[in-house]
Amino acid sequence: MDFGLVLQTDPPASAVVGLMRRAERNGFRYGWTFDSAVLWQEPFVIYSRILEHTTKMTVGPMVTNPGTRTWEVTASTFATLNDMYGNRTVCGIGRGDSAMRVAGRKPNTLARLGEAMGVIRDLAEGREADVDGQRLRLPWVKNGKLPIWMAAYGPKALALAGEKADGFILQLADPFLTEWMVKAVRTAAADADRDPAAITICVAAPAYIGDDLAHARQQCRWFGGMVGNHVADLVARYGEHSGLVPEALTEYIKAREGYDYSHHGRTDNPDTAFVPDEIVDRFCLLGPPQAHIDKLKALRDLGVDQFALYAMHDAREEAIDAYGQQVIPALR
């Protein structure tokens, strides 16, 4: 199992770079960041510094979207980093949540997302692609490689990930839901005559090391609110009892009353009081290192290839070090 670290690009950027360097020393192979241009600093600028100050780490957004940048710009940015540092990027992508909504836009359609994934990959790897009716190619790309990993929750998005993505990002760590969603992605891959086993499965969630579960839950409760935004979209699209989305995912948002993105991903988010302790425990990894190891082994048995640790809490360094010293060695 691989491990990744997920950060917000809060200033100063040097702190983000420093935490990524610490993560690499502790055995993390992937460095991820949020991508929301209004809420945080520009991640692609910071990726260049992370790549310069690490030796093997692969970096990318968790996640970008096809609406805030034109597709040829996204592809060229990835390709430039790859040319400079040796194909050490991955494109995590989704419909767009905070990046789109903060700017007053709606998330992208799945049709647009599916088209963008193919175009961005083709351009970043040196092939021609159709962009708004114009055939384009980046003539300077040589031996480029850009895996596209798609974030998804709902049935249509899971199917698209299986049909077109190189990897699947699931932003929660509940084994029951992981099993359901991984099966959906791999079934869609098989139906599209793709090798289901070739799709990388990445589970991303907060991880807090310590014995004070009450404090750990409060530090990670924001995550249930973030996931709740996507669940609310699914309920609006499919209905509360459609059978298309597990009630284990939809039940907890009944008390949700709204969401202010200015607090997005923050431990002090006031819009996450509706998230019960049970959901925090199911979606996150909390407790002493052995509790993390046990849950990660269960996820690995379900086909998870990477765990990406959200470190938006008051013990980031402690979590990185504990994973490096105890958790990662037990999973490799």
Tab-separated table of C-alpha atoms in Angstrom:
chain	number	residue	atom	x	y	z
A	1	MET	CA	0.000	0.000	0.000
A	2	ASP	CA	1.221	3.479	-0.899
A	3	PHE	CA	0.677	6.537	1.279
A	4	GLY	CA	0.002	10.160	0.423
A	5	LEU	CA	-0.231	13.401	2.397
A	6	VAL	CA	-3.032	15.873	1.614
A	7	LEU	CA	-2.647	19.539	2.582
A	8	GLN	CA	-4.332	22.853	1.970
A	9	THR	CA	-2.040	25.437	0.411
A	10	ASP	CA	-2.314	27.981	3.205
A	11	PRO	CA	0.477	30.531	3.389
A	12	PRO	CA	3.319	30.378	3.904
A	13	ALA	CA	4.015	28.003	1.043
A	14	SER	CA	7.301	27.106	2.700
A	15	ALA	CA	5.343	25.323	5.451
A	16	VAL	CA	3.556	23.173	2.861
A	17	VAL	CA	6.893	22.302	1.248
A	18	GLY	CA	8.376	21.509	4.651
A	19	LEU	CA	5.563	19.132	5.575
A	20	MET	CA	5.873	17.363	2.226
A	21	ARG	CA	9.608	16.914	2.769
A	22	ARG	CA	8.868	15.521	6.214
A	23	ALA	CA	6.296	13.173	4.696
A	24	GLU	CA	8.765	11.842	2.119
A	25	ARG	CA	11.323	11.164	4.846
A	26	ASN	CA	8.620	9.150	6.620
A	27	GLY	CA	7.803	6.978	3.622
A	28	PHE	CA	4.963	8.893	1.968
A	29	ARG	CA	5.215	8.623	-1.815
A	30	TYR	CA	2.485	11.073	-2.850
A	31	GLY	CA	1.946	14.730	-2.017
A	32	TRP	CA	-1.564	16.051	-2.644
A	33	THR	CA	-3.151	19.457	-2.120
A	34	PHE	CA	-6.568	21.052	-2.390
A	35	ASP	CA	-7.123	23.135	-5.535
A	36	SER	CA	-9.405	26.117	-4.983
A	37	ALA	CA	-7.870	29.349	-6.239
A	38	VAL	CA	-9.930	31.734	-4.106
A	39	LEU	CA	-9.637	29.889	-0.795
A	40	TRP	CA	-5.956	28.918	-0.966
A	41	GLN	CA	-2.721	29.747	-2.750
A	42	GLU	CA	-2.076	28.423	-6.255
A	43	PRO	CA	-0.991	24.784	-5.865
A	44	PHE	CA	0.870	24.328	-9.147
A	45	VAL	CA	3.375	27.002	-8.185
A	46	ILE	CA	3.964	25.191	-4.903
A	47	TYR	CA	4.270	21.787	-6.622
A	48	SER	CA	7.373	23.054	-8.362
A	49	ARG	CA	9.013	23.744	-5.007
A	50	ILE	CA	7.880	20.413	-3.544
A	51	LEU	CA	9.341	18.557	-6.506
A	52	GLU	CA	12.583	20.513	-6.244
A	53	HIS	CA	12.977	19.665	-2.563
A	54	THR	CA	11.994	15.979	-2.739
A	55	THR	CA	13.526	13.148	-4.726
A	56	LYS	CA	10.784	10.628	-5.522
A	57	MET	CA	7.476	12.112	-4.363
A	58	THR	CA	4.646	12.331	-6.907
A	59	VAL	CA	2.473	15.437	-6.566
A	60	GLY	CA	-0.960	16.492	-7.723
A	61	PRO	CA	-4.280	18.093	-6.812
A	62	MET	CA	-6.991	16.397	-4.793
A	63	VAL	CA	-8.742	17.540	-6.827
A	64	THR	CA	-8.728	19.945	-9.743
A	65	ASN	CA	-11.687	20.309	-12.125
A	66	PRO	CA	-12.302	21.080	-15.805
A	67	GLY	CA	-13.844	24.492	-15.181
A	68	THR	CA	-11.368	26.776	-13.424
A	69	ARG	CA	-8.584	26.378	-16.000
A	70	THR	CA	-8.723	25.757	-19.720
A	71	TRP	CA	-7.779	22.186	-20.507
A	72	GLU	CA	-4.686	23.003	-22.546
A	73	VAL	CA	-3.372	25.161	-19.687
A	74	THR	CA	-3.914	22.318	-17.196
A	75	ALA	CA	-2.172	19.864	-19.508
A	76	SER	CA	0.723	22.228	-20.214
A	77	THR	CA	1.241	22.890	-16.513
A	78	PHE	CA	1.462	19.196	-15.689
A	79	ALA	CA	3.665	18.530	-18.710
A	80	THR	CA	6.038	21.338	-17.738
A	81	LEU	CA	6.444	19.947	-14.217
A	82	ASN	CA	6.997	16.483	-15.651
A	83	ASP	CA	9.630	17.759	-18.071
A	84	MET	CA	11.421	19.543	-15.235
A	85	TYR	CA	11.248	16.782	-12.647
A	86	GLY	CA	10.733	13.498	-14.501
A	87	ASN	CA	7.046	12.493	-14.719
A	88	ARG	CA	6.303	12.928	-11.035
A	89	THR	CA	2.769	14.285	-11.241
A	90	VAL	CA	-0.740	12.831	-11.121
A	91	CYS	CA	-3.939	14.642	-12.064
A	92	GLY	CA	-6.645	14.161	-9.466
A	93	ILE	CA	-9.845	15.581	-10.944
A	94	GLY	CA	-13.555	15.831	-10.235
A	95	ARG	CA	-16.620	17.882	-11.097
A	96	GLY	CA	-15.514	20.747	-8.838
A	97	ASP	CA	-16.865	21.679	-5.420
A	98	SER	CA	-15.323	24.609	-3.547
A	99	ALA	CA	-13.378	25.948	-6.534
A	100	MET	CA	-16.556	26.285	-8.586
A	101	ARG	CA	-19.099	27.212	-5.910
A	102	VAL	CA	-16.978	29.951	-4.297
A	103	ALA	CA	-16.794	31.607	-7.717
A	104	GLY	CA	-20.575	31.360	-8.135
A	105	ARG	CA	-20.470	28.531	-10.669
A	106	LYS	CA	-22.076	25.116	-10.643
A	107	PRO	CA	-19.971	21.946	-10.664
A	108	ASN	CA	-19.144	20.625	-14.117
A	109	THR	CA	-21.290	17.970	-15.741
A	110	LEU	CA	-20.009	14.424	-15.904
A	111	ALA	CA	-20.010	14.637	-19.691
A	112	ARG	CA	-17.655	17.619	-19.575
A	113	LEU	CA	-15.487	15.924	-16.968
A	114	GLY	CA	-15.208	12.758	-19.049
A	115	GLU	CA	-14.180	14.707	-22.130
A	116	ALA	CA	-11.675	16.809	-20.168
A	117	MET	CA	-9.928	13.768	-18.704
A	118	GLY	CA	-9.144	12.410	-22.147
A	119	VAL	CA	-8.035	15.762	-23.535
A	120	ILE	CA	-5.778	16.639	-20.593
A	121	ARG	CA	-4.122	13.218	-20.630
A	122	ASP	CA	-3.578	13.268	-24.396
A	123	LEU	CA	-2.101	16.760	-24.458
A	124	ALA	CA	0.121	16.183	-21.409
A	125	GLU	CA	1.483	12.994	-22.995
A	126	GLY	CA	2.217	14.668	-26.342
A	127	ARG	CA	-0.787	13.545	-28.413
A	128	GLU	CA	-3.255	15.614	-30.372
A	129	ALA	CA	-6.614	16.401	-28.841
A	130	ASP	CA	-9.737	18.325	-29.788
A	131	VAL	CA	-10.268	21.430	-27.641
A	132	ASP	CA	-13.440	23.343	-28.489
A	133	GLY	CA	-13.275	22.164	-32.096
A	134	GLN	CA	-9.589	22.972	-32.507
A	135	ARG	CA	-6.964	20.237	-32.899
A	136	LEU	CA	-4.112	20.990	-30.520
A	137	ARG	CA	-0.830	19.373	-29.558
A	138	LEU	CA	1.976	20.444	-27.244
A	139	PRO	CA	4.928	20.001	-29.631
A	140	TRP	CA	7.600	20.181	-26.953
A	141	VAL	CA	6.324	17.247	-24.864
A	142	LYS	CA	8.690	14.266	-24.970
A	143	ASN	CA	7.899	11.007	-23.159
A	144	GLY	CA	5.238	12.666	-21.033
A	145	LYS	CA	3.153	10.583	-18.643
A	146	LEU	CA	0.106	11.818	-16.727
A	147	PRO	CA	-2.197	9.407	-14.862
A	148	ILE	CA	-5.727	10.748	-14.394
A	149	TRP	CA	-7.404	9.808	-11.109
A	150	MET	CA	-11.059	10.718	-10.759
A	151	ALA	CA	-12.915	11.503	-7.521
A	152	ALA	CA	-16.468	10.144	-7.365
A	153	TYR	CA	-19.327	9.091	-5.085
A	154	GLY	CA	-22.533	8.618	-7.091
A	155	PRO	CA	-23.379	5.753	-9.459
A	156	LYS	CA	-22.917	7.679	-12.714
A	157	ALA	CA	-19.641	9.206	-11.563
A	158	LEU	CA	-18.357	5.831	-10.364
A	159	ALA	CA	-19.203	4.372	-13.767
A	160	LEU	CA	-17.301	7.175	-15.510
A	161	ALA	CA	-14.258	6.555	-13.307
A	162	GLY	CA	-14.311	2.898	-14.277
A	163	GLU	CA	-14.724	3.688	-17.965
A	164	LYS	CA	-12.104	6.415	-18.377
A	165	ALA	CA	-9.864	7.083	-15.369
A	166	ASP	CA	-6.500	5.560	-14.486
A	167	GLY	CA	-7.324	5.791	-10.788
A	168	PHE	CA	-10.306	6.272	-8.485
A	169	ILE	CA	-10.223	8.652	-5.493
A	170	LEU	CA	-12.710	7.951	-2.706
A	171	GLN	CA	-12.788	10.678	-0.072
A	172	LEU	CA	-13.860	8.634	2.949
A	173	ALA	CA	-12.460	5.574	4.733
A	174	ASP	CA	-15.555	3.562	5.624
A	175	PRO	CA	-14.950	-0.101	4.668
A	176	PHE	CA	-18.610	-0.800	3.838
A	177	LEU	CA	-18.872	2.138	1.445
A	178	THR	CA	-15.390	1.500	0.068
A	179	GLU	CA	-16.332	-2.054	-0.873
A	180	TRP	CA	-19.534	-0.858	-2.581
A	181	MET	CA	-17.821	1.899	-4.560
A	182	VAL	CA	-14.729	-0.069	-5.578
A	183	LYS	CA	-16.998	-2.807	-6.888
A	184	ALA	CA	-18.983	-0.242	-8.911
A	185	VAL	CA	-15.819	1.222	-10.452
A	186	ARG	CA	-14.353	-2.144	-11.347
A	187	THR	CA	-17.635	-3.428	-12.765
A	188	ALA	CA	-17.810	-0.360	-15.011
A	189	ALA	CA	-14.217	-0.947	-16.106
A	190	ALA	CA	-14.962	-4.549	-17.029
A	191	ASP	CA	-18.096	-3.502	-18.923
A	192	ALA	CA	-15.912	-1.066	-20.902
A	193	ASP	CA	-13.453	-3.873	-21.762
A	194	ARG	CA	-10.813	-2.432	-19.475
A	195	ASP	CA	-8.746	-4.317	-16.929
A	196	PRO	CA	-10.439	-3.566	-13.571
A	197	ALA	CA	-7.267	-4.402	-11.673
A	198	ALA	CA	-5.342	-1.734	-13.603
A	199	ILE	CA	-7.313	1.088	-11.949
A	200	THR	CA	-5.507	2.445	-8.904
A	201	ILE	CA	-7.766	2.797	-5.868
A	202	CYS	CA	-6.987	5.688	-3.514
A	203	VAL	CA	-8.883	6.265	-0.270
A	204	ALA	CA	-8.408	9.719	1.261
A	205	ALA	CA	-9.475	10.717	4.777
A	206	PRO	CA	-8.260	12.521	7.899
A	207	ALA	CA	-6.075	10.498	10.240
A	208	TYR	CA	-5.509	11.577	13.832
A	209	ILE	CA	-3.132	9.707	16.142
A	210	GLY	CA	-3.933	9.709	19.865
A	211	ASP	CA	-5.991	8.219	22.682
A	212	ASP	CA	-8.316	11.214	23.215
A	213	LEU	CA	-11.085	10.231	20.801
A	214	ALA	CA	-13.331	13.140	21.734
A	215	HIS	CA	-10.632	15.628	20.741
A	216	ALA	CA	-9.732	13.668	17.609
A	217	ARG	CA	-13.368	13.669	16.502
A	218	GLN	CA	-13.648	17.421	16.943
A	219	GLN	CA	-10.474	17.921	14.925
A	220	CYS	CA	-11.812	15.782	12.063
A	221	ARG	CA	-15.560	16.554	12.117
A	222	TRP	CA	-15.071	19.039	9.265
A	223	PHE	CA	-14.546	16.092	6.932
A	224	GLY	CA	-18.087	14.816	7.391
A	225	GLY	CA	-19.298	18.277	6.411
A	226	MET	CA	-17.143	18.303	3.286
A	227	VAL	CA	-18.383	14.872	2.220
A	228	GLY	CA	-21.904	16.012	3.059
A	229	ASN	CA	-21.765	18.577	0.251
A	230	HIS	CA	-21.361	15.800	-2.288
A	231	VAL	CA	-23.951	13.611	-0.579
A	232	ALA	CA	-26.466	16.469	-0.699
A	233	ASP	CA	-25.913	16.681	-4.454
A	234	LEU	CA	-26.541	12.938	-4.753
A	235	VAL	CA	-29.766	13.139	-2.739
A	236	ALA	CA	-30.946	16.035	-4.897
A	237	ARG	CA	-30.186	14.048	-8.040
A	238	TYR	CA	-31.307	10.541	-7.104
A	239	GLY	CA	-33.631	10.968	-4.128
A	240	GLU	CA	-33.167	9.919	-0.528
A	241	HIS	CA	-34.368	6.323	-0.914
A	242	SER	CA	-33.604	5.638	-4.557
A	243	GLY	CA	-31.572	2.516	-3.883
A	244	LEU	CA	-28.861	3.928	-6.155
A	245	VAL	CA	-26.857	5.418	-3.270
A	246	PRO	CA	-26.369	3.515	0.012
A	247	GLU	CA	-28.392	4.910	2.902
A	248	ALA	CA	-25.247	4.436	4.994
A	249	LEU	CA	-23.958	7.435	3.049
A	250	THR	CA	-27.100	9.593	2.834
A	251	GLU	CA	-28.750	9.163	6.228
A	252	TYR	CA	-26.516	11.489	8.221
A	253	ILE	CA	-27.135	14.681	6.193
A	254	LYS	CA	-30.793	15.021	7.218
A	255	ALA	CA	-29.836	17.658	9.793
A	256	ARG	CA	-27.616	19.555	7.364
A	257	GLU	CA	-28.792	23.170	7.026
A	258	GLY	CA	-26.235	24.842	4.788
A	259	TYR	CA	-22.545	25.301	4.209
A	260	ASP	CA	-20.242	28.319	4.186
A	261	TYR	CA	-17.220	27.596	2.015
A	262	SER	CA	-15.124	30.203	3.800
A	263	HIS	CA	-14.687	27.522	6.497
A	264	HIS	CA	-14.166	24.666	4.036
A	265	GLY	CA	-11.827	21.985	5.367
A	266	ARG	CA	-11.235	23.827	8.650
A	267	THR	CA	-11.313	22.262	12.100
A	268	ASP	CA	-13.404	25.178	13.387
A	269	ASN	CA	-16.030	24.884	10.639
A	270	PRO	CA	-19.335	25.905	12.310
A	271	ASP	CA	-21.419	24.175	9.625
A	272	THR	CA	-20.489	20.634	10.626
A	273	ALA	CA	-22.308	20.302	13.939
A	274	PHE	CA	-24.797	18.014	12.195
A	275	VAL	CA	-22.089	15.383	11.664
A	276	PRO	CA	-22.463	12.678	14.358
A	277	ASP	CA	-19.560	10.947	16.076
A	278	GLU	CA	-20.448	7.688	14.311
A	279	ILE	CA	-19.803	9.255	10.894
A	280	VAL	CA	-16.492	10.759	12.012
A	281	ASP	CA	-15.407	7.340	13.274
A	282	ARG	CA	-16.504	5.612	10.069
A	283	PHE	CA	-15.120	8.156	7.585
A	284	CYS	CA	-11.807	8.894	9.353
A	285	LEU	CA	-8.956	7.038	11.060
A	286	LEU	CA	-8.724	7.847	14.764
A	287	GLY	CA	-6.994	6.448	17.824
A	288	PRO	CA	-3.610	4.849	18.551
A	289	PRO	CA	-1.427	3.606	15.675
A	290	GLN	CA	-2.716	0.025	15.913
A	291	ALA	CA	-6.288	1.199	15.257
A	292	HIS	CA	-5.055	2.865	12.065
A	293	ILE	CA	-3.147	-0.256	11.049
A	294	ASP	CA	-6.188	-2.474	11.561
A	295	LYS	CA	-8.491	-0.268	9.511
A	296	LEU	CA	-5.946	0.176	6.742
A	297	LYS	CA	-5.440	-3.585	6.499
A	298	ALA	CA	-9.203	-3.967	6.071
A	299	LEU	CA	-9.172	-1.334	3.314
A	300	ARG	CA	-6.178	-2.976	1.640
A	301	ASP	CA	-8.067	-6.270	1.600
A	302	LEU	CA	-10.864	-4.467	-0.283
A	303	GLY	CA	-8.439	-3.472	-3.033
A	304	VAL	CA	-7.236	-0.063	-1.828
A	305	ASP	CA	-3.796	0.736	-3.263
A	306	GLN	CA	-3.143	4.064	-1.523
A	307	PHE	CA	-4.251	5.820	1.625
A	308	ALA	CA	-3.986	9.619	1.399
A	309	LEU	CA	-3.911	11.248	4.828
A	310	TYR	CA	-5.722	14.578	5.211
A	311	ALA	CA	-3.681	16.567	7.722
A	312	MET	CA	-6.041	19.427	8.517
A	313	HIS	CA	-5.838	19.308	12.310
A	314	ASP	CA	-3.641	20.359	15.220
A	315	ALA	CA	-1.263	17.370	15.116
A	316	ARG	CA	0.054	17.251	11.577
A	317	GLU	CA	3.688	16.561	12.360
A	318	GLU	CA	2.753	13.938	14.947
A	319	ALA	CA	0.535	12.112	12.434
A	320	ILE	CA	3.210	12.181	9.721
A	321	ASP	CA	5.870	10.873	12.106
A	322	ALA	CA	3.653	8.193	13.670
A	323	TYR	CA	2.708	6.924	10.238
A	324	GLY	CA	6.333	6.841	9.212
A	325	GLN	CA	7.499	5.047	12.353
A	326	GLN	CA	4.636	2.592	12.952
A	327	VAL	CA	1.811	2.580	10.416
A	328	ILE	CA	3.537	2.586	7.019
A	329	PRO	CA	6.031	-0.180	7.931
A	330	ALA	CA	3.123	-2.400	8.994
A	331	LEU	CA	1.352	-1.956	5.647
A	332	ARG	CA	4.323	-2.373	3.308
